[in-house]
């Protein structure tokens, strides 16, 4: 943040020329910080979107990730990096103190979720098969780090529909459902036909050759005959959780509670 820009903004508020509400909107887009000549950290993303900027791990060296995390920890209650392989985490531990690793979700964090959820509302994360768990856990852990209550429903795909139906009431009690499936990707359509809440479908790259690394379930989900299904990209559990959080926070705001 440039001191001159901040001083000008504060003087405008002090003089009455700028309402505080407008100043807050200006601040939401003001601050970023260069890091090492290879990154620009958006420190105010939390103000704009409800959650700090998240580090995408693949393509970055452990040293780059470590340097970004050290800068971000000074201004953010939670620093999160996704798709962190175990060997990368081992390297990060040598550089960064206080790391926590969610091995199945492949998420590395500075800071842990609050003991009690920050926001009301419940997210259901529903996983078709055990092979889909890394993507499902990425969604669940992201949602918890965002401050939401998460209910996990694992290995209840359509090949044994009675497994899903055994959890029907618990799933219907959720306020938004994230449904993760590979193979033919039919599970989100079935879930959306059973519940009244928004359903976010996440195709995974799990499946035999004709699933084309997730393209087949992606097309199935896009062509769902059930209403109220939104679809994110292949293996994007993180994006599904962020979208689910935005849905719940928008509901709070409309209800005058957020």
PDB file of N, CA, C and O in Angstrom, residues 120-126 149-153 167-179 191 194-199 248:
ATOM      1  N   UNK A 120     -22.885 -19.113  10.203  1.00  0.00           N
ATOM      2  CA  UNK A 120     -23.961 -20.102  10.256  1.00  0.00           C
ATOM      3  C   UNK A 120     -24.132 -20.766   8.899  1.00  0.00           C
ATOM      4  O   UNK A 120     -23.571 -20.326   7.895  1.00  0.00           O
ATOM      5  N   UNK A 121     -24.927 -21.804   8.860  1.00  0.00           N
ATOM      6  CA  UNK A 121     -25.105 -22.540   7.613  1.00  0.00           C
ATOM      7  C   UNK A 121     -24.220 -23.766   7.585  1.00  0.00           C
ATOM      8  O   UNK A 121     -23.165 -23.812   8.224  1.00  0.00           O
ATOM      9  N   UNK A 122     -24.660 -24.770   6.856  1.00  0.00           N
ATOM     10  CA  UNK A 122     -23.942 -26.041   6.822  1.00  0.00           C
ATOM     11  C   UNK A 122     -23.689 -26.460   5.377  1.00  0.00           C
ATOM     12  O   UNK A 122     -24.584 -26.419   4.541  1.00  0.00           O
ATOM     13  N   UNK A 123     -22.446 -26.851   5.109  1.00  0.00           N
ATOM     14  CA  UNK A 123     -22.086 -27.392   3.801  1.00  0.00           C
ATOM     15  C   UNK A 123     -22.017 -28.911   3.885  1.00  0.00           C
ATOM     16  O   UNK A 123     -21.392 -29.458   4.794  1.00  0.00           O
ATOM     17  N   UNK A 124     -22.645 -29.567   2.933  1.00  0.00           N
ATOM     18  CA  UNK A 124     -22.476 -31.004   2.789  1.00  0.00           C
ATOM     19  C   UNK A 124     -21.517 -31.280   1.646  1.00  0.00           C
ATOM     20  O   UNK A 124     -21.699 -30.767   0.542  1.00  0.00           O
ATOM     21  N   UNK A 125     -20.462 -32.044   1.912  1.00  0.00           N
ATOM     22  CA  UNK A 125     -19.538 -32.452   0.857  1.00  0.00           C
ATOM     23  C   UNK A 125     -19.749 -33.946   0.642  1.00  0.00           C
ATOM     24  O   UNK A 125     -19.519 -34.752   1.541  1.00  0.00           O
ATOM     25  N   UNK A 126     -20.195 -34.292  -0.554  1.00  0.00           N
ATOM     26  CA  UNK A 126     -20.631 -35.655  -0.866  1.00  0.00           C
ATOM     27  C   UNK A 126     -19.694 -36.228  -1.912  1.00  0.00           C
ATOM     28  O   UNK A 126     -19.496 -35.635  -2.983  1.00  0.00           O
ATOM     29  N   UNK A 149     -19.267 -24.797   8.774  1.00  0.00           N
ATOM     30  CA  UNK A 149     -19.523 -26.137   9.302  1.00  0.00           C
ATOM     31  C   UNK A 149     -19.672 -27.092   8.123  1.00  0.00           C
ATOM     32  O   UNK A 149     -20.428 -26.828   7.188  1.00  0.00           O
ATOM     33  N   UNK A 150     -18.932 -28.200   8.158  1.00  0.00           N
ATOM     34  CA  UNK A 150     -18.912 -29.136   7.035  1.00  0.00           C
ATOM     35  C   UNK A 150     -19.331 -30.521   7.499  1.00  0.00           C
ATOM     36  O   UNK A 150     -18.831 -31.026   8.508  1.00  0.00           O
ATOM     37  N   UNK A 151     -20.228 -31.137   6.735  1.00  0.00           N
ATOM     38  CA  UNK A 151     -20.597 -32.541   6.945  1.00  0.00           C
ATOM     39  C   UNK A 151     -20.067 -33.358   5.775  1.00  0.00           C
ATOM     40  O   UNK A 151     -20.322 -33.027   4.612  1.00  0.00           O
ATOM     41  N   UNK A 152     -19.328 -34.402   6.067  1.00  0.00           N
ATOM     42  CA  UNK A 152     -18.736 -35.239   5.036  1.00  0.00           C
ATOM     43  C   UNK A 152     -19.574 -36.497   4.820  1.00  0.00           C
ATOM     44  O   UNK A 152     -19.964 -37.161   5.787  1.00  0.00           O
ATOM     45  N   UNK A 153     -19.787 -36.838   3.557  1.00  0.00           N
ATOM     46  CA  UNK A 153     -20.487 -38.063   3.178  1.00  0.00           C
ATOM     47  C   UNK A 153     -19.642 -38.762   2.122  1.00  0.00           C
ATOM     48  O   UNK A 153     -19.649 -38.386   0.953  1.00  0.00           O
ATOM     49  N   UNK A 167     -28.388 -41.680   3.732  1.00  0.00           N
ATOM     50  CA  UNK A 167     -27.999 -40.374   4.271  1.00  0.00           C
ATOM     51  C   UNK A 167     -28.911 -39.253   3.770  1.00  0.00           C
ATOM     52  O   UNK A 167     -28.570 -38.076   3.914  1.00  0.00           O
ATOM     53  N   UNK A 168     -30.033 -39.604   3.210  1.00  0.00           N
ATOM     54  CA  UNK A 168     -30.875 -38.606   2.542  1.00  0.00           C
ATOM     55  C   UNK A 168     -31.283 -37.468   3.470  1.00  0.00           C
ATOM     56  O   UNK A 168     -31.190 -36.285   3.110  1.00  0.00           O
ATOM     57  N   UNK A 169     -31.733 -37.772   4.667  1.00  0.00           N
ATOM     58  CA  UNK A 169     -32.203 -36.722   5.584  1.00  0.00           C
ATOM     59  C   UNK A 169     -31.061 -35.804   6.003  1.00  0.00           C
ATOM     60  O   UNK A 169     -31.235 -34.577   6.076  1.00  0.00           O
ATOM     61  N   UNK A 170     -29.904 -36.367   6.282  1.00  0.00           N
ATOM     62  CA  UNK A 170     -28.763 -35.548   6.697  1.00  0.00           C
ATOM     63  C   UNK A 170     -28.302 -34.643   5.570  1.00  0.00           C
ATOM     64  O   UNK A 170     -27.948 -33.475   5.795  1.00  0.00           O
ATOM     65  N   UNK A 171     -28.298 -35.155   4.354  1.00  0.00           N
ATOM     66  CA  UNK A 171     -27.896 -34.328   3.211  1.00  0.00           C
ATOM     67  C   UNK A 171     -28.928 -33.232   2.967  1.00  0.00           C
ATOM     68  O   UNK A 171     -28.577 -32.078   2.690  1.00  0.00           O
ATOM     69  N   UNK A 172     -30.210 -33.567   3.084  1.00  0.00           N
ATOM     70  CA  UNK A 172     -31.274 -32.580   2.866  1.00  0.00           C
ATOM     71  C   UNK A 172     -31.236 -31.461   3.903  1.00  0.00           C
ATOM     72  O   UNK A 172     -31.746 -30.363   3.658  1.00  0.00           O
ATOM     73  N   UNK A 173     -30.616 -31.707   5.051  1.00  0.00           N
ATOM     74  CA  UNK A 173     -30.517 -30.682   6.101  1.00  0.00           C
ATOM     75  C   UNK A 173     -29.401 -29.681   5.836  1.00  0.00           C
ATOM     76  O   UNK A 173     -29.299 -28.668   6.533  1.00  0.00           O
ATOM     77  N   UNK A 174     -28.576 -29.925   4.812  1.00  0.00           N
ATOM     78  CA  UNK A 174     -27.486 -29.006   4.480  1.00  0.00           C
ATOM     79  C   UNK A 174     -28.027 -27.795   3.723  1.00  0.00           C
ATOM     80  O   UNK A 174     -29.067 -27.863   3.062  1.00  0.00           O
ATOM     81  N   UNK A 175     -27.304 -26.700   3.791  1.00  0.00           N
ATOM     82  CA  UNK A 175     -27.723 -25.458   3.141  1.00  0.00           C
ATOM     83  C   UNK A 175     -27.114 -25.289   1.755  1.00  0.00           C
ATOM     84  O   UNK A 175     -27.584 -24.482   0.951  1.00  0.00           O
ATOM     85  N   UNK A 176     -26.073 -26.026   1.465  1.00  0.00           N
ATOM     86  CA  UNK A 176     -25.496 -26.099   0.124  1.00  0.00           C
ATOM     87  C   UNK A 176     -24.758 -27.427   0.050  1.00  0.00           C
ATOM     88  O   UNK A 176     -24.184 -27.884   1.039  1.00  0.00           O
ATOM     89  N   UNK A 177     -24.822 -28.075  -1.124  1.00  0.00           N
ATOM     90  CA  UNK A 177     -24.197 -29.388  -1.290  1.00  0.00           C
ATOM     91  C   UNK A 177     -23.117 -29.324  -2.362  1.00  0.00           C
ATOM     92  O   UNK A 177     -23.357 -28.809  -3.460  1.00  0.00           O
ATOM     93  N   UNK A 178     -21.943 -29.830  -2.028  1.00  0.00           N
ATOM     94  CA  UNK A 178     -20.862 -29.996  -2.997  1.00  0.00           C
ATOM     95  C   UNK A 178     -20.767 -31.490  -3.290  1.00  0.00           C
ATOM     96  O   UNK A 178     -20.567 -32.295  -2.381  1.00  0.00           O
ATOM     97  N   UNK A 179     -20.946 -31.857  -4.560  1.00  0.00           N
ATOM     98  CA  UNK A 179     -20.991 -33.273  -4.929  1.00  0.00           C
ATOM     99  C   UNK A 179     -19.827 -33.591  -5.863  1.00  0.00           C
ATOM    100  O   UNK A 179     -19.723 -33.020  -6.950  1.00  0.00           O
ATOM    101  N   UNK A 191     -28.414 -36.241  -6.403  1.00  0.00           N
ATOM    102  CA  UNK A 191     -28.496 -35.443  -5.177  1.00  0.00           C
ATOM    103  C   UNK A 191     -29.389 -34.228  -5.386  1.00  0.00           C
ATOM    104  O   UNK A 191     -30.260 -33.920  -4.555  1.00  0.00           O
ATOM    105  N   UNK A 194     -32.979 -34.656  -4.939  1.00  0.00           N
ATOM    106  CA  UNK A 194     -33.445 -35.043  -3.606  1.00  0.00           C
ATOM    107  C   UNK A 194     -33.458 -33.894  -2.603  1.00  0.00           C
ATOM    108  O   UNK A 194     -34.089 -34.020  -1.555  1.00  0.00           O
ATOM    109  N   UNK A 195     -32.752 -32.787  -2.911  1.00  0.00           N
ATOM    110  CA  UNK A 195     -32.600 -31.718  -1.925  1.00  0.00           C
ATOM    111  C   UNK A 195     -33.086 -30.391  -2.506  1.00  0.00           C
ATOM    112  O   UNK A 195     -33.211 -30.225  -3.716  1.00  0.00           O
ATOM    113  N   UNK A 196     -33.342 -29.435  -1.612  1.00  0.00           N
ATOM    114  CA  UNK A 196     -33.819 -28.121  -2.038  1.00  0.00           C
ATOM    115  C   UNK A 196     -32.703 -27.076  -2.088  1.00  0.00           C
ATOM    116  O   UNK A 196     -32.915 -25.963  -2.561  1.00  0.00           O
ATOM    117  N   UNK A 197     -31.520 -27.418  -1.599  1.00  0.00           N
ATOM    118  CA  UNK A 197     -30.421 -26.444  -1.541  1.00  0.00           C
ATOM    119  C   UNK A 197     -29.654 -26.415  -2.865  1.00  0.00           C
ATOM    120  O   UNK A 197     -29.753 -27.341  -3.672  1.00  0.00           O
ATOM    121  N   UNK A 198     -28.849 -25.364  -3.105  1.00  0.00           N
ATOM    122  CA  UNK A 198     -27.993 -25.343  -4.297  1.00  0.00           C
ATOM    123  C   UNK A 198     -27.020 -26.511  -4.282  1.00  0.00           C
ATOM    124  O   UNK A 198     -26.514 -26.909  -3.232  1.00  0.00           O
ATOM    125  N   UNK A 199     -26.761 -27.068  -5.464  1.00  0.00           N
ATOM    126  CA  UNK A 199     -25.835 -28.187  -5.609  1.00  0.00           C
ATOM    127  C   UNK A 199     -24.689 -27.781  -6.517  1.00  0.00           C
ATOM    128  O   UNK A 199     -24.915 -27.319  -7.640  1.00  0.00           O
ATOM    129  N   UNK A 248     -23.511 -18.974   0.803  1.00  0.00           N
ATOM    130  CA  UNK A 248     -23.984 -18.878   2.184  1.00  0.00           C
ATOM    131  C   UNK A 248     -23.833 -17.458   2.730  1.00  0.00           C
ATOM    132  O   UNK A 248     -24.723 -16.953   3.423  1.00  0.00           O
TER     133      UNK A 248
END
